[in-house]
CSV table of C-alpha atoms in Angstrom, one decimal:
chain,number,residue,atom,x,y,z
A,1,UNK,CA,6.7,-7.3,13.3
A,2,UNK,CA,7.1,-4.2,11.1
A,3,UNK,CA,8.3,-1.0,12.7
A,4,UNK,CA,5.5,1.3,11.6
A,5,UNK,CA,7.6,4.3,12.5
A,6,UNK,CA,10.1,3.3,9.8
A,7,UNK,CA,7.5,3.4,7.0
A,8,UNK,CA,6.3,6.4,4.9
A,9,UNK,CA,2.6,7.0,4.2
A,10,UNK,CA,0.3,8.7,1.7
A,11,UNK,CA,-2.9,10.5,2.3
A,12,UNK,CA,-4.6,7.8,0.3
A,13,UNK,CA,-3.7,5.3,3.0
A,14,UNK,CA,-0.8,3.5,1.4
A,15,UNK,CA,2.3,2.6,3.3
A,16,UNK,CA,5.8,2.5,1.7
A,17,UNK,CA,8.9,0.6,2.9
A,18,UNK,CA,12.0,1.6,1.1
A,19,UNK,CA,15.0,-0.6,0.7
A,20,UNK,CA,17.6,1.1,-1.6
A,21,UNK,CA,15.6,1.9,-4.7
A,22,UNK,CA,12.9,-0.7,-4.1
A,23,UNK,CA,9.7,0.5,-2.5
A,24,UNK,CA,7.3,-2.1,-1.1
A,25,UNK,CA,3.7,-0.8,-1.0
A,26,UNK,CA,0.6,-1.9,0.8
A,27,UNK,CA,-2.5,-0.3,2.3
A,28,UNK,CA,-2.6,0.6,6.0
A,29,UNK,CA,-4.5,-1.2,8.7
A,30,UNK,CA,-6.8,1.9,8.9
A,31,UNK,CA,-7.7,1.5,5.2
A,32,UNK,CA,-8.1,-2.2,5.5
A,33,UNK,CA,-10.4,-1.7,8.4
A,34,UNK,CA,-12.5,0.9,6.6
A,35,UNK,CA,-12.8,-1.4,3.5
A,36,UNK,CA,-14.0,-4.4,5.5
A,37,UNK,CA,-13.4,-7.9,4.4
A,38,UNK,CA,-11.3,-7.8,1.2
A,39,UNK,CA,-12.5,-10.3,-1.3
A,40,UNK,CA,-10.6,-9.3,-4.5
A,41,UNK,CA,-7.4,-7.6,-5.4
A,42,UNK,CA,-6.3,-6.5,-8.9
A,43,UNK,CA,-2.7,-5.5,-9.2
A,44,UNK,CA,-0.7,-4.1,-12.2
A,45,UNK,CA,1.6,-6.3,-14.2
A,46,UNK,CA,5.3,-6.5,-13.5
A,47,UNK,CA,7.1,-4.0,-15.8
A,48,UNK,CA,4.3,-1.4,-15.7
A,49,UNK,CA,5.5,2.2,-15.4
A,50,UNK,CA,3.5,4.0,-12.7
A,51,UNK,CA,3.0,7.6,-11.9
A,52,UNK,CA,2.6,9.0,-8.4
A,53,UNK,CA,-1.1,9.4,-7.4
A,54,UNK,CA,-2.4,7.5,-10.4
A,55,UNK,CA,-4.6,4.5,-9.9
A,56,UNK,CA,-2.8,1.2,-10.5
A,57,UNK,CA,-5.1,-1.4,-9.0
A,58,UNK,CA,-8.3,-2.2,-7.3
A,59,UNK,CA,-9.3,-3.6,-3.9
A,60,UNK,CA,-12.8,-4.9,-3.5
A,61,UNK,CA,-14.4,-5.7,-0.2
A,62,UNK,CA,-17.7,-6.9,1.0
A,63,UNK,CA,-18.5,-3.2,1.7
A,64,UNK,CA,-17.0,-1.3,-1.3
A,65,UNK,CA,-14.4,-1.0,-4.0
A,66,UNK,CA,-11.3,0.9,-3.3
A,67,UNK,CA,-8.5,2.1,-5.6
A,68,UNK,CA,-4.8,1.5,-5.1
A,69,UNK,CA,-2.7,4.5,-5.9
A,70,UNK,CA,0.9,4.5,-6.8
A,71,UNK,CA,2.7,6.4,-4.1
A,72,UNK,CA,5.7,7.2,-6.3
A,73,UNK,CA,6.8,7.3,-9.9
A,74,UNK,CA,8.6,4.1,-11.0
A,75,UNK,CA,8.2,0.7,-12.5
A,76,UNK,CA,6.5,-2.3,-10.9
A,77,UNK,CA,9.1,-4.9,-10.3
A,78,UNK,CA,7.1,-7.4,-8.3
A,79,UNK,CA,3.5,-8.1,-7.3
A,80,UNK,CA,2.3,-10.1,-4.3
A,81,UNK,CA,0.6,-13.1,-5.9
A,82,UNK,CA,-0.2,-14.5,-2.5
A,83,UNK,CA,-2.6,-11.6,-1.9
A,84,UNK,CA,-4.3,-12.1,-5.2
A,85,UNK,CA,-4.8,-15.7,-4.3
A,86,UNK,CA,-5.9,-14.9,-0.7
A,87,UNK,CA,-7.2,-11.3,-0.5
A,88,UNK,CA,-7.9,-11.7,3.2
A,89,UNK,CA,-4.1,-11.1,3.8
A,90,UNK,CA,-4.8,-7.4,3.3
A,91,UNK,CA,-7.0,-7.5,6.4
A,92,UNK,CA,-5.0,-10.0,8.5
A,93,UNK,CA,-1.5,-8.7,7.9
A,94,UNK,CA,-1.6,-5.4,6.0
A,95,UNK,CA,2.0,-4.4,6.9
A,96,UNK,CA,3.6,-7.9,6.4
A,97,UNK,CA,2.3,-10.6,4.1
A,98,UNK,CA,-0.5,-8.3,2.8
A,99,UNK,CA,1.9,-6.1,0.9
A,100,UNK,CA,0.7,-5.4,-2.7
A,101,UNK,CA,3.5,-4.3,-5.1
A,102,UNK,CA,7.2,-3.4,-5.2
A,103,UNK,CA,8.2,-0.4,-7.3
A,104,UNK,CA,11.7,0.5,-8.5
A,105,UNK,CA,12.0,4.2,-7.6
A,106,UNK,CA,14.6,6.9,-7.6
A,107,UNK,CA,16.7,7.0,-4.5
A,108,UNK,CA,15.2,9.4,-2.0
A,109,UNK,CA,11.8,9.4,-3.8
A,110,UNK,CA,9.9,8.5,-0.7
A,111,UNK,CA,11.4,11.3,1.5
A,112,UNK,CA,8.5,13.6,0.7
A,113,UNK,CA,5.8,11.2,1.9
A,114,UNK,CA,4.3,11.4,5.3
A,115,UNK,CA,6.0,10.1,8.4
A,116,UNK,CA,4.0,8.0,10.9
A,117,UNK,CA,3.0,11.0,13.1
A,118,UNK,CA,1.7,13.0,10.2
A,119,UNK,CA,-0.3,9.9,8.9
A,120,UNK,CA,-1.8,9.2,12.3
A,121,UNK,CA,-2.8,12.9,12.6
A,122,UNK,CA,-4.8,12.5,9.3
A,123,UNK,CA,-6.6,9.3,10.4
A,124,UNK,CA,-7.5,10.7,13.8
A,125,UNK,CA,-8.6,14.1,12.4
């Protein structure tokens, strides 16, 4: 079970888990719930340079289409092919097997993102 308090968050409902200079990114359970049943996920290619707050992918559900934003500047180093093959992982395990991409980032890059309390305040407000 992922410790949600150890993650960082964006106002666009992405979560970020940092290990050294690798940031694992997914969408939060709140976002997954608002989207509804996810049926398609489009992710950027490995090696793609990404810029914070720029659209890097698409998440389509039975209700709507959502965009995936890069939470940080960096380079895509891994994508979760399991989620492309089985998009329902975004709904069933958004903080675990439903992760989307891994980005190589500068050390400390995620420090400016929201902590859990700040993110929860946004979703409850």
